[in-house]
JSON list of C-alpha atoms in Angstrom, two decimals:
[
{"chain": "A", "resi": 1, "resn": "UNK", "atom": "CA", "xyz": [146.25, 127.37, 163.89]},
{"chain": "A", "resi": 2, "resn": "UNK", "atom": "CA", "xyz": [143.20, 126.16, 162.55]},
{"chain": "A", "resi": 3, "resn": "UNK", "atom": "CA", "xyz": [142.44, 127.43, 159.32]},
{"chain": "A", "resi": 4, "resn": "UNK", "atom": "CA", "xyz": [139.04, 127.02, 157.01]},
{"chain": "A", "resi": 5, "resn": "UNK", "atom": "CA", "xyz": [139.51, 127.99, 153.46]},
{"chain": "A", "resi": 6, "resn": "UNK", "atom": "CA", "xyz": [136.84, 128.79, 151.03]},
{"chain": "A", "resi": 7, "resn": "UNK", "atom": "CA", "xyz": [137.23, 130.05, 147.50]},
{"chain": "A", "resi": 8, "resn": "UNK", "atom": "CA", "xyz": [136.79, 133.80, 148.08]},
{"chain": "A", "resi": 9, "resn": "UNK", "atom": "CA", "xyz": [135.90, 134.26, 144.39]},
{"chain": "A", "resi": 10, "resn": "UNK", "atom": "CA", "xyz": [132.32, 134.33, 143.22]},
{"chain": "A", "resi": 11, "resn": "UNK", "atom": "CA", "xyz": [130.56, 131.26, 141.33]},
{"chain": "A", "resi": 12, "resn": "UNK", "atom": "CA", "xyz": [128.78, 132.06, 138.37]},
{"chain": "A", "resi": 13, "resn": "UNK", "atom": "CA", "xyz": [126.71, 129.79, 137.78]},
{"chain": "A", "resi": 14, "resn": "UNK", "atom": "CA", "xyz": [123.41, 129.49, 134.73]},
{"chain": "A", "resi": 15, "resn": "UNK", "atom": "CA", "xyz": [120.13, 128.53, 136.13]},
{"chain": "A", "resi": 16, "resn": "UNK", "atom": "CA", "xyz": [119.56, 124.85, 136.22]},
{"chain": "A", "resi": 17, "resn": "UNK", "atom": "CA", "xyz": [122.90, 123.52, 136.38]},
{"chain": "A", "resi": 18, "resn": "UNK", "atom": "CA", "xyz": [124.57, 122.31, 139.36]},
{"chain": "A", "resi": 19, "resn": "UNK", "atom": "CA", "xyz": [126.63, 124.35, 141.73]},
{"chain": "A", "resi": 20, "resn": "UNK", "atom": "CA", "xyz": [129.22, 123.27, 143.75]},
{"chain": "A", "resi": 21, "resn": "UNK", "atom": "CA", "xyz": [131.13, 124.62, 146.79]},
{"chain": "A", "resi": 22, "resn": "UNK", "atom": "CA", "xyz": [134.11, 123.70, 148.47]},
{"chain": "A", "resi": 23, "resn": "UNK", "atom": "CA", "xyz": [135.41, 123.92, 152.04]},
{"chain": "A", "resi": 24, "resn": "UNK", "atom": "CA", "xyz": [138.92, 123.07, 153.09]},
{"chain": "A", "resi": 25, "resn": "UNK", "atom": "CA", "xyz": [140.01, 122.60, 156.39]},
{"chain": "A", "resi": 26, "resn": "UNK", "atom": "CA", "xyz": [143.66, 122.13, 157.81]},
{"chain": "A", "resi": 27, "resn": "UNK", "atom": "CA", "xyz": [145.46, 121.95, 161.19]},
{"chain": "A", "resi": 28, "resn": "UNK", "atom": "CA", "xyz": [141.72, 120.45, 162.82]},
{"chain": "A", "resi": 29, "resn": "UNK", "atom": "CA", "xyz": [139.76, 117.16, 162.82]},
{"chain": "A", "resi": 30, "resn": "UNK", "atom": "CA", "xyz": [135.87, 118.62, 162.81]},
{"chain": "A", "resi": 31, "resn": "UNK", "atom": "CA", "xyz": [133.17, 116.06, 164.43]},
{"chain": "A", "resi": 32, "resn": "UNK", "atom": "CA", "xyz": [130.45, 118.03, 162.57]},
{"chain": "A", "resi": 33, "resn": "UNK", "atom": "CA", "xyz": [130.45, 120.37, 159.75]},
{"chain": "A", "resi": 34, "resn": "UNK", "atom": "CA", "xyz": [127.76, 122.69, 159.50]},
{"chain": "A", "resi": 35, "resn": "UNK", "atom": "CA", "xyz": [126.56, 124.94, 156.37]},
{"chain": "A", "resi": 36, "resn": "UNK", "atom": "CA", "xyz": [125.06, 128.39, 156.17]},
{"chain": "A", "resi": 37, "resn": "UNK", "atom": "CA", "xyz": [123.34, 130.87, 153.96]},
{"chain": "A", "resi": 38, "resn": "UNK", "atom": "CA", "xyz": [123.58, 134.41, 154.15]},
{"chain": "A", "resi": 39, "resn": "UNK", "atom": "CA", "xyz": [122.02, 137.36, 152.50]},
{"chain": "A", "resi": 40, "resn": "UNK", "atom": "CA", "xyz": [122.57, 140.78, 152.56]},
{"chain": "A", "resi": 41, "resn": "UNK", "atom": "CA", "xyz": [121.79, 142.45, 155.69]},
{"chain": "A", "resi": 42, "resn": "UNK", "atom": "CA", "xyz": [120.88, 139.42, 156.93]},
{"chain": "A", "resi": 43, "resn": "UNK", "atom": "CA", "xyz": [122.05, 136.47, 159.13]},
{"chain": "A", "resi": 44, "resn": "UNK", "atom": "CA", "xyz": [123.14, 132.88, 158.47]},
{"chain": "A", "resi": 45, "resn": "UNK", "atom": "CA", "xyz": [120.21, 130.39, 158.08]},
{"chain": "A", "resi": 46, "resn": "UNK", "atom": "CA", "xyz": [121.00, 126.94, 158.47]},
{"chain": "A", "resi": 47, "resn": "UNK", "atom": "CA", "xyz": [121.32, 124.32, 155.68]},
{"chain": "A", "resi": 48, "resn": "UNK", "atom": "CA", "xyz": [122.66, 121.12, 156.44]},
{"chain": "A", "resi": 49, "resn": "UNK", "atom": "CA", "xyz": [124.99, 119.47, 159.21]},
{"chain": "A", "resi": 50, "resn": "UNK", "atom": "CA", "xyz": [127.32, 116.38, 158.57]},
{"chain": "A", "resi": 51, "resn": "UNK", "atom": "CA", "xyz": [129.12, 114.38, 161.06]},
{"chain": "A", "resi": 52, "resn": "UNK", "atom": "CA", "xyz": [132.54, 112.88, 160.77]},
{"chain": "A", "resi": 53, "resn": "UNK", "atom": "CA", "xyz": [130.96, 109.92, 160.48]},
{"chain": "A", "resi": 54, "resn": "UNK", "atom": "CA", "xyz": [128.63, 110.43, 157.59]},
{"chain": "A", "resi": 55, "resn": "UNK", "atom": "CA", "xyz": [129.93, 110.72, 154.13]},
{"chain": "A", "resi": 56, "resn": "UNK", "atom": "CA", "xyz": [127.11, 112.54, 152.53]},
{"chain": "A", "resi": 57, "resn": "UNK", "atom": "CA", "xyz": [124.05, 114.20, 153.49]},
{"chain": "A", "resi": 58, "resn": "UNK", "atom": "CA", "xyz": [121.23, 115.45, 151.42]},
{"chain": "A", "resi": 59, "resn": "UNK", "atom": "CA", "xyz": [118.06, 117.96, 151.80]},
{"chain": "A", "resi": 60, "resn": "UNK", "atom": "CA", "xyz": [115.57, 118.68, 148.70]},
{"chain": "A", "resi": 61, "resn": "UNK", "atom": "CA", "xyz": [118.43, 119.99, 146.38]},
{"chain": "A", "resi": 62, "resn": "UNK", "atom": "CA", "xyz": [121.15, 119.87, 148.46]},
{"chain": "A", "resi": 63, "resn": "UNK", "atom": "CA", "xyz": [123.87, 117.57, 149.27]},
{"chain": "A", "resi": 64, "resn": "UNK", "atom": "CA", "xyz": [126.75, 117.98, 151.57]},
{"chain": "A", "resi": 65, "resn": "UNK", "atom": "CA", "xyz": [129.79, 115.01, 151.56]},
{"chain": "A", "resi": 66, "resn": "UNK", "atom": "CA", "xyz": [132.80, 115.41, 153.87]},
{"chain": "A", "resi": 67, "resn": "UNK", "atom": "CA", "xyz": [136.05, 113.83, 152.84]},
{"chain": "A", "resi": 68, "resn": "UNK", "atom": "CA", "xyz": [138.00, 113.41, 156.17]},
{"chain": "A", "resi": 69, "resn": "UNK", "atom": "CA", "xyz": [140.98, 111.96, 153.95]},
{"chain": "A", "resi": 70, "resn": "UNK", "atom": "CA", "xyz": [141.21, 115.50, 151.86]},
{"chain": "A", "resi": 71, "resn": "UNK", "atom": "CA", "xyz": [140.02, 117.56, 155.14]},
{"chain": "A", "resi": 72, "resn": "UNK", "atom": "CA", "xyz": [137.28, 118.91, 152.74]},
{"chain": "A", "resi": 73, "resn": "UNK", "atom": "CA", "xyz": [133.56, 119.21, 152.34]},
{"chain": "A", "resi": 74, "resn": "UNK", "atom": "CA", "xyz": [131.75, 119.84, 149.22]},
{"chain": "A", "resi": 75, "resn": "UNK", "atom": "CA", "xyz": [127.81, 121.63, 148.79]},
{"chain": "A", "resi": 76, "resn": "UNK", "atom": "CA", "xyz": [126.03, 120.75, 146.21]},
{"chain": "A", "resi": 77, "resn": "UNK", "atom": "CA", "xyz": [122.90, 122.87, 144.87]},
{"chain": "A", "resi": 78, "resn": "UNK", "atom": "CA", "xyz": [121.49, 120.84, 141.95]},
{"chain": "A", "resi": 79, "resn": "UNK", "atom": "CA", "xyz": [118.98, 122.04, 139.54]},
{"chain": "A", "resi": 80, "resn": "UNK", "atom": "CA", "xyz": [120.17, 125.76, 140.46]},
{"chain": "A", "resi": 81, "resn": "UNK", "atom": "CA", "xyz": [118.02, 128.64, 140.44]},
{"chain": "A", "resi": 82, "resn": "UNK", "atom": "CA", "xyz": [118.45, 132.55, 140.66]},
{"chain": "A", "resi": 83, "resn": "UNK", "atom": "CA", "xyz": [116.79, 132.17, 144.26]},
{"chain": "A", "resi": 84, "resn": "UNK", "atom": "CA", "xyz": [119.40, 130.19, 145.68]},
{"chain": "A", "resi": 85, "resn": "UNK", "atom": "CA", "xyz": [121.92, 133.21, 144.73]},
{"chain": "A", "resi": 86, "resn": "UNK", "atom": "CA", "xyz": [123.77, 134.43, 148.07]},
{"chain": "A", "resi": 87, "resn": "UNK", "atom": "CA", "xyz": [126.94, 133.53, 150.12]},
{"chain": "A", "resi": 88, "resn": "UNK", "atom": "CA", "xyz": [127.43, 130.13, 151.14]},
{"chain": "A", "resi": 89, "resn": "UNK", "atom": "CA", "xyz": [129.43, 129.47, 154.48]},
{"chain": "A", "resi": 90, "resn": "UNK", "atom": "CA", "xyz": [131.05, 125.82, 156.02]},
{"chain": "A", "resi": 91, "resn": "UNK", "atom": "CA", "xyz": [131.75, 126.31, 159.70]},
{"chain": "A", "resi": 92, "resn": "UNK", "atom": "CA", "xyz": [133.24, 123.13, 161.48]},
{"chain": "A", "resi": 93, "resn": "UNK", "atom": "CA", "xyz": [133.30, 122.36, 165.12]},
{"chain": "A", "resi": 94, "resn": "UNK", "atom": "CA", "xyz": [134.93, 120.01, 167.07]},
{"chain": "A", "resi": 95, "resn": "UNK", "atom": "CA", "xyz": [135.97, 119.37, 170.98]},
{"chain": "A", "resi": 96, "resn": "UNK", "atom": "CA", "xyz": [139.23, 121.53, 170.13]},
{"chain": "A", "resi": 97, "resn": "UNK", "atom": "CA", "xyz": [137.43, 124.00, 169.78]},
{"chain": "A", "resi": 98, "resn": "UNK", "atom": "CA", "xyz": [134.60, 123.71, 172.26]},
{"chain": "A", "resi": 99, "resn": "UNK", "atom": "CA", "xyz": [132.57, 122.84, 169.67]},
{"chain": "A", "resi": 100, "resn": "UNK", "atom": "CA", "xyz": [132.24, 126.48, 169.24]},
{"chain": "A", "resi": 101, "resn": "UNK", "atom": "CA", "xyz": [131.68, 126.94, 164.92]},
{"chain": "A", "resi": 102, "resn": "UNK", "atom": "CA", "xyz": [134.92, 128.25, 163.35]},
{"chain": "A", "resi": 103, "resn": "UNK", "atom": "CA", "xyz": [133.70, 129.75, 160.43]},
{"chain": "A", "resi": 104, "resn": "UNK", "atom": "CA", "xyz": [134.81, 130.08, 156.57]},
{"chain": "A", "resi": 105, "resn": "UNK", "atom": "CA", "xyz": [134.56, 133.47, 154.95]},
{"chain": "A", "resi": 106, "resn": "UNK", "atom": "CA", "xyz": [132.01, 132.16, 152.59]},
{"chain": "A", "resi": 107, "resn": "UNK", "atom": "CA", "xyz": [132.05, 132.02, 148.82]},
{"chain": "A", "resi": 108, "resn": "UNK", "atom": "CA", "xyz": [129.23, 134.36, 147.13]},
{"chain": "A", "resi": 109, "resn": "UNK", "atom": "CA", "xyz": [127.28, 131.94, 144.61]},
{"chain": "A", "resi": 110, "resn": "UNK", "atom": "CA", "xyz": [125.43, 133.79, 141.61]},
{"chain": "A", "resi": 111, "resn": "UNK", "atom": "CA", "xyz": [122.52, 131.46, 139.71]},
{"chain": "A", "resi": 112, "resn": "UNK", "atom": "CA", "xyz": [122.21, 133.66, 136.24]},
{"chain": "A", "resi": 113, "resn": "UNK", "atom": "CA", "xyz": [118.93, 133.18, 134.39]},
{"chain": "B", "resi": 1, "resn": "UNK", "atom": "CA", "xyz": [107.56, 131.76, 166.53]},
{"chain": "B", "resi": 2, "resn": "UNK", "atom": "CA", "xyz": [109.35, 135.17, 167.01]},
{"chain": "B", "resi": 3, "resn": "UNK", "atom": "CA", "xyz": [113.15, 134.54, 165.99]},
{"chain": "B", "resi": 4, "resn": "UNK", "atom": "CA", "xyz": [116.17, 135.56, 167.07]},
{"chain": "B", "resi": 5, "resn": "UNK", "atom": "CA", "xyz": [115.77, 139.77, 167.42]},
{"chain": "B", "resi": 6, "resn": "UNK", "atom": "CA", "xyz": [118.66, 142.30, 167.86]},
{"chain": "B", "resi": 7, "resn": "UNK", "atom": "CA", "xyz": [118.57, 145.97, 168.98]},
{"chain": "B", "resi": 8, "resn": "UNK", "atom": "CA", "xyz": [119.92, 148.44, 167.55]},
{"chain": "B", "resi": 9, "resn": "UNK", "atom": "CA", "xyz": [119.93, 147.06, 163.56]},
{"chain": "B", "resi": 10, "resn": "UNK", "atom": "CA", "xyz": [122.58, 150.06, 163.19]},
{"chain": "B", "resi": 11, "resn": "UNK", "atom": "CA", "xyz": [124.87, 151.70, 165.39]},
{"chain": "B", "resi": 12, "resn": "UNK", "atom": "CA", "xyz": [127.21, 154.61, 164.76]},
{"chain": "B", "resi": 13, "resn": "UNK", "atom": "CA", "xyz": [129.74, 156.13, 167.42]},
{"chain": "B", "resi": 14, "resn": "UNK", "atom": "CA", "xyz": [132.75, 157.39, 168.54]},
{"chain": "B", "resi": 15, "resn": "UNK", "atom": "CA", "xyz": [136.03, 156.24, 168.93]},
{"chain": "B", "resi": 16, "resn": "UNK", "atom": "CA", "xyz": [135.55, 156.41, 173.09]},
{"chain": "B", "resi": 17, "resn": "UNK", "atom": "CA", "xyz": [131.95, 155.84, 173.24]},
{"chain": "B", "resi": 18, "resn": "UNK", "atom": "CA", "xyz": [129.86, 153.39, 175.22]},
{"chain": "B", "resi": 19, "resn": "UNK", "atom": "CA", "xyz": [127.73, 150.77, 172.70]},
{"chain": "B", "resi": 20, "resn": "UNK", "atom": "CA", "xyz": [125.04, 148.08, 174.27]},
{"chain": "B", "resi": 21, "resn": "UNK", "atom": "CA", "xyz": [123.98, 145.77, 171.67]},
{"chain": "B", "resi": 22, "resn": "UNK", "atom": "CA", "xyz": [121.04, 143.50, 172.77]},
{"chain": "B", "resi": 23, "resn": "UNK", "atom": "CA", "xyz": [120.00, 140.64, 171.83]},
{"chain": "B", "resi": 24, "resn": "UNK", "atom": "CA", "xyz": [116.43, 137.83, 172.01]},
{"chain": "B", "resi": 25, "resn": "UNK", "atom": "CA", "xyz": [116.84, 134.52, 171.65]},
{"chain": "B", "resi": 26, "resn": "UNK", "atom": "CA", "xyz": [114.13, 132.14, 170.73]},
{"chain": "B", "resi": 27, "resn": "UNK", "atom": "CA", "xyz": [112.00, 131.60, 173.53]},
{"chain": "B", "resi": 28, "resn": "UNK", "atom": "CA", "xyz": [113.15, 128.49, 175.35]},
{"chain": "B", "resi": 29, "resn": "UNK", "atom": "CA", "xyz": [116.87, 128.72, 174.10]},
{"chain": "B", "resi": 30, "resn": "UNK", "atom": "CA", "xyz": [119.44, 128.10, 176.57]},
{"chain": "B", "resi": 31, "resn": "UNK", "atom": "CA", "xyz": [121.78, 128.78, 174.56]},
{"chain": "B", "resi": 32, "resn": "UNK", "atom": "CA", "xyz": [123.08, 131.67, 173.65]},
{"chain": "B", "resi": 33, "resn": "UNK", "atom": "CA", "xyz": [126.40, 132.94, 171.20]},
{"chain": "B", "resi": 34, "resn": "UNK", "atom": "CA", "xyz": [127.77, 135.93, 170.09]},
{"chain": "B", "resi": 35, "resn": "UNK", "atom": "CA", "xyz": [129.67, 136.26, 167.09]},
{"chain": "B", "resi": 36, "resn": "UNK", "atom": "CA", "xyz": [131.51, 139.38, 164.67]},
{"chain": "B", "resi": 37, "resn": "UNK", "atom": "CA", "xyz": [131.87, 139.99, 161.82]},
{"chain": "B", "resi": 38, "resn": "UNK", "atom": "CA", "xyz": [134.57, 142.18, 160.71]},
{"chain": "B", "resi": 39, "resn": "UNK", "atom": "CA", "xyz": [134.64, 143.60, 156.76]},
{"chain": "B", "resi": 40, "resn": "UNK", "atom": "CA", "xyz": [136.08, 140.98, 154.33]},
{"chain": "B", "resi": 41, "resn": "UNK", "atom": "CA", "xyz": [137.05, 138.48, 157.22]},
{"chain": "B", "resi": 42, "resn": "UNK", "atom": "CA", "xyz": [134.83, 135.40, 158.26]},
{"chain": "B", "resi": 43, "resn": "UNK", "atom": "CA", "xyz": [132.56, 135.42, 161.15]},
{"chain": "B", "resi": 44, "resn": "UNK", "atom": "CA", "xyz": [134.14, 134.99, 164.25]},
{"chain": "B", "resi": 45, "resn": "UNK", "atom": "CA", "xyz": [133.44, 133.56, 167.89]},
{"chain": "B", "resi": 46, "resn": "UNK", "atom": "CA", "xyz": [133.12, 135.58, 170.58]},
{"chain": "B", "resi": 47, "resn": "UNK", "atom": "CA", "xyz": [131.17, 134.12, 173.29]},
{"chain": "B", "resi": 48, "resn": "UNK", "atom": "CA", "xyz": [128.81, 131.50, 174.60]},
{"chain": "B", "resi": 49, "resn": "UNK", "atom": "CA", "xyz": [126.02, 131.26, 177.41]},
{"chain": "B", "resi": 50, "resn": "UNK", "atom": "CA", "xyz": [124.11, 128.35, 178.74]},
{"chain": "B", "resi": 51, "resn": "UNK", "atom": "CA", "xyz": [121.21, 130.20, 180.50]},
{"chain": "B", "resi": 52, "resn": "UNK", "atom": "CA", "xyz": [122.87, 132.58, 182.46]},
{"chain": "B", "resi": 53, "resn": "UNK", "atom": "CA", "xyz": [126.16, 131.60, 182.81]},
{"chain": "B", "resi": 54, "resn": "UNK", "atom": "CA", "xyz": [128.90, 132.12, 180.55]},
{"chain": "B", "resi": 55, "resn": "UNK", "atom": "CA", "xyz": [130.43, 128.23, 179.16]},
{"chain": "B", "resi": 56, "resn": "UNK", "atom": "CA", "xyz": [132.81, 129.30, 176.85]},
{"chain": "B", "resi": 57, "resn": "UNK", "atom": "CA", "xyz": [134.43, 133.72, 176.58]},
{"chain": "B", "resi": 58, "resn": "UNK", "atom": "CA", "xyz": [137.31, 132.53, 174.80]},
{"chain": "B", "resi": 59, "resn": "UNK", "atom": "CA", "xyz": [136.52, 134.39, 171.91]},
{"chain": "B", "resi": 60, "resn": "UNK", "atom": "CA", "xyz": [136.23, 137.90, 173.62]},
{"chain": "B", "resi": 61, "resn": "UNK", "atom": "CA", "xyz": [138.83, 140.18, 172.27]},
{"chain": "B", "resi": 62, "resn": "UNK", "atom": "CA", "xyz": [139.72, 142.05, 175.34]},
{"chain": "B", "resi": 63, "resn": "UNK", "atom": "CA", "xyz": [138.01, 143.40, 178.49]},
{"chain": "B", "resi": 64, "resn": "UNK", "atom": "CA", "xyz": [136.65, 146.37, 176.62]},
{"chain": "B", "resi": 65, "resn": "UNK", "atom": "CA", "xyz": [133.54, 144.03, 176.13]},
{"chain": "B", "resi": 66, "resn": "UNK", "atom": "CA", "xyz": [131.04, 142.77, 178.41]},
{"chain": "B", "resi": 67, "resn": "UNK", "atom": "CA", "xyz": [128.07, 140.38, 177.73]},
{"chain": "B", "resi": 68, "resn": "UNK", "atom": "CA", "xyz": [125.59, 139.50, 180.79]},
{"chain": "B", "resi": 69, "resn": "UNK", "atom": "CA", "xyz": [122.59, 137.62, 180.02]},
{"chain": "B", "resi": 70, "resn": "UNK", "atom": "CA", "xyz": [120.70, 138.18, 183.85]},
{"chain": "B", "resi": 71, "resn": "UNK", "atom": "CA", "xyz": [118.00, 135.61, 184.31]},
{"chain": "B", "resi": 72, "resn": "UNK", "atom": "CA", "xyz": [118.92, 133.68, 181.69]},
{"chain": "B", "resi": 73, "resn": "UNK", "atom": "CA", "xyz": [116.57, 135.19, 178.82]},
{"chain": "B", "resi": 74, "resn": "UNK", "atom": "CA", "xyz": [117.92, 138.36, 176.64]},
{"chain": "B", "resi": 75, "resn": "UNK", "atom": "CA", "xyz": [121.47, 139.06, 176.44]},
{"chain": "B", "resi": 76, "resn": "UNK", "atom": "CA", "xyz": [123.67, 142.46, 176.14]},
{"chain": "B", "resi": 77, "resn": "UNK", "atom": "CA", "xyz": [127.13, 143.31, 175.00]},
{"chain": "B", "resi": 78, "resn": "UNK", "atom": "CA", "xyz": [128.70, 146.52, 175.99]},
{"chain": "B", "resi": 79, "resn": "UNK", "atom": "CA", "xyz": [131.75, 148.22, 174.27]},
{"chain": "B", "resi": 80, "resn": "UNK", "atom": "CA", "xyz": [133.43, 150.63, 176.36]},
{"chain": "B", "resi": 81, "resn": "UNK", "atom": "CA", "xyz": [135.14, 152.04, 175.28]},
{"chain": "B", "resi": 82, "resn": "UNK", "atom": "CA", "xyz": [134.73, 151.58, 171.46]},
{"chain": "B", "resi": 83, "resn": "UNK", "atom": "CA", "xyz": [137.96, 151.60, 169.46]},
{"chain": "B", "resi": 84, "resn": "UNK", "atom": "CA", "xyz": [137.83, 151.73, 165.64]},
{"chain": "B", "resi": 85, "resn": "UNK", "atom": "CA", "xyz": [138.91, 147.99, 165.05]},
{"chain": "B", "resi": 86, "resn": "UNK", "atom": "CA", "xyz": [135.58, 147.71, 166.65]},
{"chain": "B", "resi": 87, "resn": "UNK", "atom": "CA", "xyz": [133.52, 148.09, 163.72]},
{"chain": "B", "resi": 88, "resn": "UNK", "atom": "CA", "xyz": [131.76, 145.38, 162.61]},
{"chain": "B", "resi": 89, "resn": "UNK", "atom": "CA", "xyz": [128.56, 143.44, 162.65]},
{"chain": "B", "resi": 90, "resn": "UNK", "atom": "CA", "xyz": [127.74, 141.33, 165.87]},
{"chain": "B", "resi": 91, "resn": "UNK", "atom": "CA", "xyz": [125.40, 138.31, 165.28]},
{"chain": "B", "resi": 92, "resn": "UNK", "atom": "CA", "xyz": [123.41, 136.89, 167.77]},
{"chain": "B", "resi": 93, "resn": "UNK", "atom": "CA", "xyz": [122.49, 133.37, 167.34]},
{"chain": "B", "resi": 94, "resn": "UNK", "atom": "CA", "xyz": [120.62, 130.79, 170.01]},
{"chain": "B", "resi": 95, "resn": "UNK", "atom": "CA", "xyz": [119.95, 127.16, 170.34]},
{"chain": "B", "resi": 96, "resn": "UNK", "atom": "CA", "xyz": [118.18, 124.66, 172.32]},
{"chain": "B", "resi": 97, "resn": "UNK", "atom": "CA", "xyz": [121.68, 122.03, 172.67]},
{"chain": "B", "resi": 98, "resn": "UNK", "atom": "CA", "xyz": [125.42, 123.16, 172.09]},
{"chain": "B", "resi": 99, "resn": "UNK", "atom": "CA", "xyz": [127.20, 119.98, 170.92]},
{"chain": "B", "resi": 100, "resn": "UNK", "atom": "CA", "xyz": [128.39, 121.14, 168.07]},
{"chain": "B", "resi": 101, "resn": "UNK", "atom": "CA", "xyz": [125.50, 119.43, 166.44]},
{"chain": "B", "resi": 102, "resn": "UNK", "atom": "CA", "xyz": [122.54, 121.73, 167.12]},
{"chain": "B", "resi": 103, "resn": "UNK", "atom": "CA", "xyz": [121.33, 124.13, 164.57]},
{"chain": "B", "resi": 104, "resn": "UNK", "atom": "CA", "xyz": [121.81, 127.95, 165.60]},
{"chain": "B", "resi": 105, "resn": "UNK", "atom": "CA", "xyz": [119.44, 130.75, 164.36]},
{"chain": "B", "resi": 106, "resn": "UNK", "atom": "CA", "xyz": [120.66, 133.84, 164.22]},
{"chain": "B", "resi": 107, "resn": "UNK", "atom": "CA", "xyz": [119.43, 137.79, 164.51]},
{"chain": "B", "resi": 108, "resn": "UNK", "atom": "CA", "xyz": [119.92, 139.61, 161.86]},
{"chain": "B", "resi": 109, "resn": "UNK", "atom": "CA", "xyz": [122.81, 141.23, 163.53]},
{"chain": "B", "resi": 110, "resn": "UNK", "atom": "CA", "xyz": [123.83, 145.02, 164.71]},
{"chain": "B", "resi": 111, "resn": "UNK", "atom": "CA", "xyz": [126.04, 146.71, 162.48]},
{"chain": "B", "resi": 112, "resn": "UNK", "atom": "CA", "xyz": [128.43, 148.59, 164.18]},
{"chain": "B", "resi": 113, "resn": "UNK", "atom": "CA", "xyz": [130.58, 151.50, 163.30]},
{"chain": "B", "resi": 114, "resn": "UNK", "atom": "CA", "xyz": [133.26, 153.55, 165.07]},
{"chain": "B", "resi": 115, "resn": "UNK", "atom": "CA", "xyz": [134.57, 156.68, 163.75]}
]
């Protein structure tokens, strides 16, 4: 079944470096990958969508690549700060699936000052 | 612009029970999804409307739960009854395409639990 894997541990990461997170897919081909922020109590907000197509995408800080080789996308949060400390989720979609998001559990990112 | 609004923000009942969860979209989304979340596992699909008319309820666990969204505007899901692997938070999210491309925006979610 399809299966999206990210690291369940938290990043600790100091203020002003960069912080990266990875997403693994296996047993699906995504056309799009789509990433999410969540805080507590709260729900997802939308970062950044890539297409199979598109090796990298970038926003402000942010950059998103997708390795269809490695089934893997990587988020980037350069020039980190204590703000951008919260859980970070990848949810592909493709036709198998309706295009309905499958979702990873997220990985909780922590900037320390 | 009003975002995506859920009612209740907490719910707590009995194993048994009867649970509606509602849910807002943004004004002029035809697209509507619900999703749960259940403690330390990753959000999960549960359904999708266009308007009023469910595209895709592959994600429904069982036919304990019922969504309607009647004239194509707010949406409900009932639980009835509620069983303990119930418990969770539901999400709400809407969209103005659903090609796997579009952006959702999602409530703030109900959190749900079952005793």
């Amino acid at each position: 079944s399809q299966k999206i894997e990210q690291n369940s541990e938290a990043l600790n990461i100091q203020e002003g470096k960069t912080a990266t997170l990875t997403c693994n897919y296996t047993n699906y081909s995504p056309a799009y990958l789509q990433w999410y922020r969540q805080d507590p109590g709260r729900g997802p907000v939308f970062l950044l969508l890539i297409r199979e197509n598109e090796k990298e995408k970038r926003k402000e800080r942010l950059k998103v690549t997708f390795d269809t080789t490695l089934k893997q996308s990587l988020f980037h949060i350069t020039a980190s700060q204590p703000a951008d400390s919260a859980t970070y989720l990848c949810a592909p979609s493709s036709m198998d699936s309706n295009y309905q998001l499958i979702w990873g559990a997220g990985t909780k990112l922590i900037i320390k000052p | 612009e009003a975002g995506v609004t859920q009612f209740p923000s907490h719910s707590v009942i009995e194993k048994g029970q009867t649970v509606t969860l509602r849910c807002d979209p943004i004004s002029g989304h035809d697209n509507l999804y619900w999703y749960r979340r259940v403690m330390g596992k990753e959000i999960k699909f549960l359904l999708h409307f266009v308007k009023e008319s469910k595209q895709d309820e592959s994600g429904m666990p069982n036919n304990r739960f019922l969504a309607e969204r009647t004239g194509g505007t707010y949406s409900t899901l009932k639980v009835q009854p509620a069983e303990l692997e119930d418990s969770g938070v539901y999400f709400c999210a809407s969209s103005q395409g659903a090609i796997g491309g579009e952006t959702q925006y999602f409530g703030p979610g109900t959190r749900l639990l079952v005793l």
